[in-house]
Coordinates of C-alpha atoms in Angstrom, one line a residue:
X641 CA 0.3 0.1 0.0
X642 CA 2.8 2.7 1.2
X643 CA 4.7 1.2 -2.3
X644 CA 2.0 2.2 -3.9
X645 CA 1.0 5.2 -2.9
X646 CA 4.8 6.4 -3.5
X647 CA 4.3 5.3 -7.2
X648 CA 1.8 7.8 -6.8
X649 CA 3.4 10.4 -5.3
X650 CA 6.5 10.2 -7.8
X651 CA 4.2 9.9 -10.6
X652 CA 2.9 13.5 -9.8
X653 CA 6.2 15.0 -9.2
X654 CA 7.0 13.9 -12.5
X655 CA 4.1 15.6 -14.2
X656 CA 4.3 18.2 -12.2
X657 CA 8.4 19.2 -12.8
X658 CA 7.0 19.0 -16.8
X659 CA 5.2 21.5 -16.4
X660 CA 6.7 23.7 -14.6
X661 CA 9.4 23.4 -16.5
X662 CA 7.0 24.2 -19.8
X663 CA 5.8 26.3 -18.3
X664 CA 9.5 28.3 -17.1
X665 CA 10.5 27.8 -20.9
X666 CA 6.9 29.5 -22.7
X667 CA 8.2 31.8 -19.5
X668 CA 11.5 33.0 -21.1
X669 CA 11.6 32.4 -24.4
X670 CA 8.9 35.1 -25.4
X671 CA 10.4 37.3 -24.8
X672 CA 13.3 37.3 -27.0
X673 CA 10.4 38.1 -30.1
X674 CA 8.8 40.5 -28.3
X675 CA 11.5 42.3 -27.3
X676 CA 13.0 42.6 -32.0
X677 CA 9.2 43.5 -31.9
X678 CA 9.1 46.7 -29.5
X679 CA 12.9 47.2 -29.3
X680 CA 14.9 48.4 -26.4
X681 CA 13.1 50.8 -24.6
X682 CA 9.5 48.9 -25.2
X683 CA 10.7 46.2 -23.7
X684 CA 12.4 48.5 -20.9
X685 CA 8.3 49.7 -20.5
X686 CA 6.9 45.5 -20.3
X687 CA 10.3 45.0 -17.9
X688 CA 9.9 47.6 -15.5
X689 CA 6.4 45.4 -13.9
X690 CA 7.6 42.9 -14.3
X691 CA 8.4 42.1 -11.3
X692 CA 5.4 42.8 -9.5
X693 CA 3.9 40.2 -11.8
X694 CA 6.4 38.0 -11.3
X695 CA 5.7 37.8 -7.3
X696 CA 1.6 37.2 -8.0
X697 CA 3.0 34.1 -10.0
X698 CA 4.9 33.2 -7.8
X699 CA 2.1 33.5 -5.4
X700 CA 0.0 31.9 -7.1
X701 CA 2.5 29.2 -8.6
X702 CA 5.1 28.1 -6.8
X703 CA 5.3 30.2 -3.5
X704 CA 2.1 29.5 -1.7
X705 CA 0.8 26.4 -3.5
X706 CA 3.8 24.4 -2.7
X707 CA 3.5 25.8 1.6
X708 CA -0.6 25.1 1.5
X709 CA 0.5 21.7 0.0
X710 CA 2.4 20.7 2.8
X711 CA -0.4 22.2 5.4
X712 CA -3.4 20.2 3.3
X713 CA -0.9 16.3 3.1
X714 CA 0.2 17.8 7.4
X715 CA -3.8 17.4 8.0
X716 CA -5.3 14.3 9.6
X717 CA -8.7 13.3 8.0
X718 CA -10.4 14.7 4.5
X719 CA -12.5 17.2 7.0
X720 CA -8.8 19.2 8.8
X721 CA -7.4 19.4 4.7
X722 CA -10.9 21.1 3.8
X723 CA -10.6 23.2 7.4
X724 CA -6.7 24.4 6.0
X725 CA -7.3 24.8 2.3
X726 CA -10.5 27.2 2.9
X727 CA -8.5 29.2 6.2
X728 CA -5.7 29.8 3.6
X729 CA -8.1 31.0 1.1
X730 CA -9.9 33.3 3.8
X731 CA -6.8 35.1 4.3
X732 CA -4.3 34.4 0.6
X733 CA -8.0 37.2 -0.2
X734 CA -6.9 39.6 2.9
X735 CA -3.5 39.5 1.3
X736 CA -4.3 40.1 -2.2
X737 CA -7.3 43.2 -1.7
X738 CA -4.2 44.5 -0.3
X739 CA -2.4 44.3 -2.7
X740 CA -5.1 45.4 -5.8
X741 CA -5.6 48.4 -3.5
X742 CA -2.0 49.5 -2.7
X743 CA -1.0 48.7 -6.4
X744 CA -4.0 50.9 -7.3
X745 CA -4.3 54.0 -4.8
X746 CA -0.4 54.2 -4.1
X747 CA 0.8 53.0 -8.0
X748 CA 1.6 57.4 -9.5
X749 CA 3.7 57.0 -6.2
X750 CA 5.7 53.9 -6.7
X751 CA 5.7 54.9 -10.9
X752 CA 7.1 58.1 -9.1
X753 CA 10.0 56.1 -7.2
X754 CA 10.7 54.4 -11.0
X755 CA 11.8 57.5 -12.7
X756 CA 8.7 57.2 -14.3
X757 CA 5.4 58.6 -14.4
X758 CA 4.5 57.4 -17.7
X759 CA 4.4 53.9 -16.3
X760 CA 1.3 54.2 -13.8
X761 CA -1.3 52.4 -16.4
X762 CA 1.2 49.6 -16.5
X763 CA 0.8 49.1 -12.6
X764 CA -2.5 49.5 -11.8
X765 CA -3.6 46.5 -14.9
X766 CA -0.8 44.7 -13.1
X767 CA -2.3 44.7 -10.1
X768 CA -6.0 43.0 -11.4
X769 CA -4.5 39.6 -11.4
X770 CA -3.9 39.7 -7.6
X771 CA -7.9 39.3 -7.3
X772 CA -6.9 35.6 -8.7
X773 CA -4.3 34.7 -6.5
X774 CA -6.5 33.1 -4.0
X775 CA -8.4 30.0 -5.8
X776 CA -4.9 30.0 -8.3
X777 CA -3.2 29.2 -4.9
X778 CA -5.4 27.6 -2.6
X779 CA -6.6 25.3 -5.4
X780 CA -3.7 24.1 -7.1
X781 CA -2.1 23.5 -3.0
X782 CA -5.0 21.6 -2.5
X783 CA -4.8 19.2 -5.2
X784 CA -1.4 19.0 -4.5
X785 CA -1.6 18.4 -1.3
X786 CA -4.4 15.4 -2.6
X787 CA -1.8 14.2 -4.9
X788 CA -3.6 15.1 -7.6
X789 CA -0.7 16.6 -10.0
X790 CA -2.6 16.9 -13.4
X791 CA -4.8 19.9 -12.1
X792 CA -2.0 22.5 -11.3
X793 CA -0.2 21.2 -14.5
X794 CA -3.4 22.0 -16.2
X795 CA -3.8 25.0 -14.8
X796 CA 0.2 26.3 -14.5
X797 CA 0.1 25.5 -18.4
X798 CA -3.0 27.3 -19.7
X799 CA -2.0 30.2 -17.7
X800 CA 1.5 30.7 -19.8
X801 CA -0.2 29.8 -23.4
X802 CA -3.2 32.8 -22.6
X803 CA -0.4 35.1 -20.8
X804 CA 2.1 34.9 -24.1
X805 CA -0.3 35.1 -26.3
X806 CA -1.5 38.5 -24.9
X807 CA 1.2 40.1 -24.6
X808 CA 3.0 39.2 -28.6
X809 CA -0.3 40.3 -29.8
X810 CA 0.4 43.7 -28.1
X811 CA 3.6 43.7 -29.2
X812 CA 2.1 43.6 -32.7
X813 CA -0.9 45.6 -32.1
X814 CA 2.2 47.7 -31.6
X815 CA 4.1 47.8 -34.8
X816 CA 0.9 47.6 -36.5
X817 CA -1.2 50.7 -35.3
X818 CA 2.1 52.7 -34.0
X819 CA 1.2 53.0 -30.4
X820 CA 3.8 54.2 -27.6
X821 CA 5.6 52.0 -25.6
X822 CA 3.5 52.6 -22.0
X823 CA 0.8 51.5 -24.1
X824 CA 1.7 48.3 -26.1
X825 CA 2.9 47.8 -21.9
X826 CA -0.3 48.1 -20.3
X827 CA -2.1 45.6 -22.8
X828 CA 0.5 43.3 -22.6
X829 CA 0.7 43.0 -18.4
X830 CA -2.9 42.5 -19.5
X831 CA -1.9 39.2 -20.2
X832 CA -1.5 38.6 -16.4
X833 CA -4.9 38.8 -15.4
X834 CA -6.0 36.8 -18.8
X835 CA -4.1 34.5 -18.3
X836 CA -4.4 34.0 -14.2
X837 CA -8.7 34.2 -14.8
X838 CA -7.8 31.2 -18.1
X839 CA -6.4 29.1 -15.2
X840 CA -8.3 29.6 -12.8
X841 CA -11.2 27.9 -14.9
X842 CA -10.0 25.4 -15.7
X843 CA -9.8 24.3 -11.9
X844 CA -13.0 26.3 -11.3
X845 CA -14.9 23.7 -11.8
X846 CA -12.9 20.3 -9.4
X847 CA -12.8 23.4 -6.8
X848 CA -16.8 24.3 -7.3
X849 CA -17.7 20.8 -6.3
X850 CA -15.1 20.4 -3.6
X851 CA -15.7 23.7 -2.0
X852 CA -18.5 25.8 -3.4
X853 CA -22.0 24.0 -1.5
X854 CA -19.6 22.9 1.5
X855 CA -20.1 25.5 4.8
X856 CA -17.2 26.5 7.3
X857 CA -17.8 27.4 10.6
X858 CA -15.5 30.3 11.5
X859 CA -12.6 28.6 14.6
X860 CA -11.9 31.9 16.3
X861 CA -8.8 34.6 15.6
X862 CA -5.8 32.3 17.3
X863 CA -6.6 29.3 14.6
X864 CA -5.9 32.7 12.2
X865 CA -3.5 34.2 13.9
X866 CA -1.6 30.6 14.7
X867 CA -1.7 29.7 10.6
X868 CA -0.6 33.4 10.0
X869 CA 2.0 33.5 11.6
X870 CA 3.0 29.7 9.9
X871 CA 2.5 31.5 6.8
X872 CA 4.9 34.5 7.4
X873 CA 7.4 32.0 9.1
X874 CA 7.4 28.8 6.4
X875 CA 5.4 29.8 3.5
X876 CA 7.3 33.5 3.7
X877 CA 10.8 31.4 3.3
X878 CA 9.6 29.0 1.2
X879 CA 7.8 31.8 -1.4
X880 CA 11.0 34.7 -0.9
X881 CA 13.0 31.5 -1.7
X882 CA 10.6 30.9 -5.7
X883 CA 10.6 35.1 -6.2
X884 CA 14.3 35.2 -6.0
X885 CA 15.7 36.8 -8.6
X886 CA 12.5 37.9 -8.7
X887 CA 12.9 40.5 -5.8
X888 CA 16.4 41.1 -7.9
X889 CA 14.9 42.6 -10.6
X890 CA 12.6 44.4 -8.4
X891 CA 15.7 46.6 -6.7
X892 CA 16.5 47.2 -10.6
X893 CA 13.2 48.7 -11.2
X894 CA 13.6 51.6 -8.4
X895 CA 17.0 51.8 -9.1
X896 CA 19.3 51.5 -12.6
X897 CA 17.4 54.0 -14.2
X898 CA 18.1 56.5 -11.3
X899 CA 20.9 55.8 -11.1
X900 CA 21.6 56.1 -15.1
X901 CA 20.1 59.6 -15.0
X902 CA 22.2 60.3 -11.6
X903 CA 25.2 59.4 -13.7
X904 CA 24.1 62.4 -16.1
X905 CA 23.0 60.1 -18.8
X906 CA 19.3 61.5 -20.8
X907 CA 16.1 59.8 -19.9
X908 CA 15.4 58.3 -23.2
X909 CA 18.7 57.2 -23.1
X910 CA 18.7 55.7 -19.7
X911 CA 15.4 53.8 -20.2
X912 CA 17.0 52.3 -23.7
X913 CA 20.3 50.9 -21.8
X914 CA 17.6 49.5 -19.1
X915 CA 16.1 47.8 -22.2
X916 CA 19.2 45.8 -23.2
X917 CA 20.0 45.0 -19.0
X918 CA 17.0 43.1 -19.1
X919 CA 17.9 40.6 -22.2
X920 CA 19.6 39.4 -19.4
X921 CA 16.4 38.2 -17.8
X922 CA 15.5 35.1 -20.2
X923 CA 18.6 34.6 -20.8
X924 CA 19.4 33.5 -17.0
X925 CA 16.2 32.4 -16.7
X926 CA 16.6 29.6 -20.0
X927 CA 20.8 29.0 -18.2
X928 CA 18.0 27.7 -14.9
X929 CA 15.8 25.3 -16.9
X930 CA 18.9 24.0 -18.4
X931 CA 21.1 23.2 -15.1
X932 CA 17.9 22.6 -13.0
X933 CA 15.5 19.8 -14.8
X934 CA 18.1 17.1 -14.3
X935 CA 18.0 18.0 -10.8
X936 CA 15.2 18.1 -10.7
X937 CA 14.6 14.0 -11.0
X938 CA 16.7 13.7 -7.4
X939 CA 14.2 16.1 -5.9
X940 CA 11.6 13.4 -4.7
X941 CA 13.6 11.0 -3.9
X942 CA 15.2 13.0 -1.8
X943 CA 11.9 13.8 0.1
X944 CA 11.2 10.0 0.3
X945 CA 14.5 9.4 1.7
X946 CA 13.5 11.8 4.1
X947 CA 10.1 10.7 5.1
X948 CA 11.2 6.9 5.2
X949 CA 14.4 8.4 7.6
X950 CA 16.8 7.0 5.6
X951 CA 20.1 9.1 6.3
X952 CA 22.1 7.2 4.0
X953 CA 20.1 7.2 1.1
X954 CA 19.6 11.6 2.1
X955 CA 23.1 12.5 2.2
X956 CA 24.0 10.1 -1.3
X957 CA 21.1 12.2 -3.2
X958 CA 22.1 15.1 -1.5
X959 CA 25.2 15.3 -3.0
X960 CA 24.2 14.4 -6.2
X961 CA 21.6 17.3 -6.4
X962 CA 24.5 19.3 -5.4
X963 CA 26.9 18.0 -8.2
X964 CA 24.1 18.4 -11.2
X965 CA 23.1 21.5 -10.3
X966 CA 27.2 22.9 -10.1
X967 CA 28.7 20.7 -13.1
X968 CA 25.3 21.7 -15.8
X969 CA 24.7 25.9 -14.6
X970 CA 28.8 26.0 -14.3
X971 CA 28.9 24.6 -18.2
X972 CA 25.7 26.5 -19.7
X973 CA 27.1 29.5 -17.3
X974 CA 30.3 28.8 -19.5
X975 CA 28.8 28.6 -22.4
X976 CA 26.5 31.8 -22.5
X977 CA 29.6 33.5 -21.7
X978 CA 31.9 32.8 -24.4
X979 CA 29.7 32.8 -26.8
X980 CA 27.3 36.2 -25.5
X981 CA 28.3 38.6 -28.6
X982 CA 27.1 35.4 -30.7
X983 CA 23.8 35.2 -29.1
X984 CA 23.1 38.7 -28.7
X985 CA 23.3 39.7 -31.8
X986 CA 21.2 36.0 -32.5
X987 CA 18.5 37.2 -29.8
X988 CA 17.9 40.9 -30.1
X989 CA 19.7 41.9 -33.5
X990 CA 23.2 43.6 -31.6
X991 CA 25.4 42.7 -29.6
X992 CA 25.5 46.0 -27.2
X993 CA 25.6 45.4 -23.6
X994 CA 27.5 41.9 -24.3
X995 CA 30.1 42.7 -21.2
X996 CA 27.2 43.6 -19.3
X997 CA 25.1 40.2 -19.8
X998 CA 28.1 38.3 -19.5
X999 CA 29.0 39.3 -16.1
X1000 CA 25.0 38.3 -15.3
X1001 CA 24.9 35.1 -16.5
X1002 CA 27.1 34.1 -14.0
X1003 CA 23.8 34.6 -11.9
X1004 CA 23.1 30.9 -13.7
X1005 CA 25.7 28.9 -11.3
X1006 CA 25.2 31.0 -7.7
X1007 CA 21.7 30.3 -8.0
X1008 CA 22.3 26.6 -9.0
X1009 CA 23.8 26.0 -6.4
X1010 CA 20.8 28.1 -3.8
X1011 CA 18.8 25.9 -5.6
X1012 CA 20.4 22.9 -4.0
X1013 CA 21.5 23.9 -0.6
X1014 CA 17.4 25.3 -0.3
X1015 CA 15.9 21.9 -1.7
X1016 CA 18.4 20.5 1.5
X1017 CA 17.5 22.5 3.8
X1018 CA 13.5 22.3 3.0
X1019 CA 13.5 18.7 3.3
X1020 CA 15.2 19.1 6.3
X1021 CA 12.1 21.6 7.6
X1022 CA 15.0 24.5 8.2
X1023 CA 13.6 27.8 7.4
X1024 CA 14.8 30.5 9.4
X1025 CA 18.4 30.4 8.0
X1026 CA 16.3 30.3 3.9
X1027 CA 14.9 33.6 4.9
X1028 CA 17.6 35.7 6.7
X1029 CA 19.8 34.9 3.8
X1030 CA 17.9 35.5 1.3
X1031 CA 16.4 38.6 2.7
X1032 CA 20.2 40.0 3.5
X1033 CA 21.4 39.2 -0.4
X1034 CA 17.9 42.1 -1.6
X1035 CA 18.8 44.3 1.6
X1036 CA 22.5 44.4 0.1
X1037 CA 21.5 44.3 -3.2
X1038 CA 18.9 47.6 -2.4
X1039 CA 21.6 49.2 -0.3
X1040 CA 23.7 49.2 -3.3
X1041 CA 22.7 48.9 -6.6
X1042 CA 22.1 52.5 -7.5
X1043 CA 25.5 53.0 -6.0
X1044 CA 27.0 51.1 -8.4
X1045 CA 24.9 51.4 -11.2
X1046 CA 26.1 55.3 -11.3
X1047 CA 29.8 54.6 -11.1
X1048 CA 30.0 51.3 -13.9
X1049 CA 26.6 51.8 -15.6
X1050 CA 24.3 48.8 -16.1
X1051 CA 27.7 46.7 -15.4
X1052 CA 27.3 47.6 -11.8
X1053 CA 23.7 46.4 -11.0
X1054 CA 25.0 42.9 -12.7
X1055 CA 28.1 43.6 -10.4
X1056 CA 24.9 43.7 -7.5
X1057 CA 23.4 40.8 -8.4
X1058 CA 26.0 38.8 -9.0
X1059 CA 27.7 40.2 -5.0
X1060 CA 23.8 39.2 -3.4
X1061 CA 23.1 36.4 -4.3
X1062 CA 27.0 35.2 -3.9
X1063 CA 25.6 36.5 0.4
X1064 CA 22.9 34.7 0.2
X1065 CA 25.2 31.1 -0.8
X1066 CA 27.6 31.4 1.9
X1067 CA 24.4 31.7 4.4
X1068 CA 22.7 29.4 2.9
X1069 CA 25.6 26.8 2.6
X1070 CA 26.3 27.6 6.5
X1071 CA 22.8 26.9 7.5
X1072 CA 23.3 23.2 6.0
X1073 CA 24.0 20.8 8.3
X1074 CA 28.3 19.7 8.2
X1075 CA 27.1 15.8 8.0
X1076 CA 25.3 16.5 4.6
X1077 CA 27.5 19.3 3.5
X1078 CA 29.8 16.9 1.9
X1079 CA 32.9 18.6 1.6
X1080 CA 35.4 15.4 1.1
X1081 CA 33.6 14.6 -2.2
X1082 CA 33.0 18.2 -3.2
X1083 CA 37.6 18.6 -2.8
X1084 CA 37.8 16.0 -5.7
X1085 CA 34.1 16.8 -7.8
X1086 CA 35.3 20.6 -8.0
X1087 CA 38.4 20.4 -9.5
X1088 CA 37.6 17.8 -12.1
X1089 CA 34.7 19.9 -13.0
X1090 CA 37.0 23.4 -13.2
X1091 CA 39.5 21.3 -15.1
X1092 CA 36.7 19.9 -17.9
X1093 CA 34.8 23.4 -18.0
X1094 CA 37.7 25.3 -18.7
X1095 CA 38.6 22.4 -22.0
X1096 CA 35.6 23.3 -23.2
X1097 CA 35.3 27.3 -22.4
X1098 CA 39.5 27.4 -24.4
X1099 CA 38.3 24.8 -26.9
X1100 CA 35.3 27.0 -28.2
X1101 CA 36.8 30.0 -28.0
X1102 CA 39.4 29.0 -30.6
X1103 CA 37.1 27.5 -32.9
X1104 CA 34.9 30.8 -33.3
X1105 CA 36.0 33.3 -31.3
X1106 CA 37.6 34.3 -34.4
X1107 CA 34.9 34.6 -37.1
X1108 CA 33.5 38.2 -37.0
X1109 CA 30.3 38.5 -36.6
X1110 CA 28.1 40.0 -39.7
X1111 CA 25.0 38.9 -40.1
X1112 CA 21.8 36.9 -38.1
X1113 CA 23.1 34.1 -39.9
X1114 CA 26.4 34.1 -39.3
X1115 CA 25.6 34.7 -35.5
X1116 CA 23.3 31.6 -35.9
X1117 CA 26.4 29.4 -37.3
X1118 CA 28.9 30.7 -33.9
X1119 CA 26.1 29.6 -31.6
X1120 CA 25.1 26.2 -32.7
X1121 CA 28.3 25.4 -33.9
X1122 CA 30.0 26.8 -30.2
X1123 CA 27.3 24.4 -28.2
X1124 CA 27.5 20.9 -30.6
X1125 CA 31.1 21.7 -29.9
X1126 CA 30.6 22.6 -26.6
X1127 CA 28.3 19.6 -25.2
X1128 CA 30.5 17.2 -27.7
X1129 CA 34.2 18.3 -25.5
X1130 CA 32.5 18.4 -21.6
X1131 CA 30.7 15.6 -21.9
X1132 CA 34.0 13.3 -23.6
X1133 CA 36.4 15.6 -20.8
X1134 CA 34.2 14.7 -18.3
X1135 CA 34.3 11.0 -18.7
X1136 CA 37.9 10.5 -19.2
X1137 CA 38.0 12.8 -15.9
X1138 CA 34.9 11.1 -14.1
X1139 CA 33.2 14.0 -13.4
X1140 CA 30.6 11.9 -12.2
X1141 CA 30.1 8.8 -10.3
X1142 CA 28.7 5.6 -12.2
X1143 CA 25.5 5.8 -9.4
X1144 CA 24.8 9.4 -10.7
X1145 CA 25.3 8.8 -14.5
X1146 CA 22.7 6.5 -14.3
X1147 CA 21.0 8.4 -12.0
X1148 CA 21.3 11.0 -15.7
X1149 CA 18.0 10.7 -18.4
X1150 CA 19.9 8.9 -21.3
X1151 CA 22.6 7.3 -18.8
X1152 CA 22.5 3.8 -19.4
X1153 CA 22.2 4.6 -23.2
X1154 CA 25.9 7.1 -22.6
X1155 CA 27.3 4.4 -20.6
X1156 CA 26.5 1.7 -23.2
X1157 CA 27.9 4.4 -26.1
X1158 CA 30.6 4.8 -24.4
X1159 CA 31.6 1.0 -24.1
X1160 CA 31.2 0.2 -27.4
X1161 CA 34.0 2.9 -28.5
X1162 CA 36.1 1.6 -25.8
X1163 CA 35.6 -1.8 -27.7
X1164 CA 36.8 -0.1 -30.7

């Protein structure tokens, strides 16, 4: 019976991971054609407000639903599960209406704080998405907590498809009817509300069937106060972690344009430079998808080992998680850095800001390691260290960002992001128990990884680094050749140096086939 339930749980985790992967890819990829259609200034207008949407998406998609699912799974009996879901819905209604009214009434002040009062309509329109948050977060959390992952997965993909469709339609109207970038941005931001509405419709029938005809009695303010306390302490840590990059981008929205103009740069130029800097966000997002997708296969087994109190298995899976994240994130980061001029030209039409984007790409490796250690800490139910680390990192970014931008331009914003993430990583690593850190394994792993990555970078640079980037077609050829060559060199040198253990290779998708292929090559 237990094995059957665990198999069902693992299958559900795979479905949810796959839908999250699709949603993340959609969320990153659409920005390339969008930027090509609206230009750097149009991209700036959209990206200035995107972090507000990103916070709402995190609340409704990967922050509160994960925590509510934990509360539901812990509840004893069907009635208790329904009650805790209902109480969560009430709390989130208070939060969502407070956020909605705050953005509507203080939108002008927020726009001025971003140094651009014309952003007001975008802020007021994106506020409507928060009204969809209670049903989405509660519905997804309840269904995940009862191991029904399909409904959550479907709503995630539907939400992103509708949102991306509205955004690209807004960009097309901008080109056809010569709208201002703020008119276009306002319509693009409405995609957040329409996407949330579409996701609500996919959940509404099963949600209403369970909650619609049920009457819940008021259990007293003490029960709500206790639940709110847990939401802040535990749910806050999960949500803050899920919104880490978005919170750093929010700091950029308030400080980068101000920093540029304070250094004497004209406002129109500052907007364009901020738009170029914002190109790094989809690149980092895609890099993290590549780096993290393989490691997500280990998360269910990590949780299982923790639940079954299999300490040796937990430590082994934790080490694999760290190795996978570090290896594939460092490979993705290095590849982006060496190929950035070609990728910049290929995707965005010029090589503006290539150095700034190369610096920003380092975030992939750092965030991937934060992800790994955070997953271990959350599996151990240790939330305090995560929350403290994230808050310190965000405060550092907020404290130094505008100063560095005024001194070094948008490269200063990239540097502030890397510094803040580096501090967060150090603090989270410190919070991981000594028995799980696996320092001895890392002492062997890291030097090998640096050699393998170094050989990959040198080979790719010698092969394509000298080619003049005269057109997008040339940039496409350089990018494809560099990626293919980099992957081949990384795999072959990684195999030669035995970067991953035999067990780790077998745990990778397609690992058995790769080992058979290597054995055939050796036999010839």
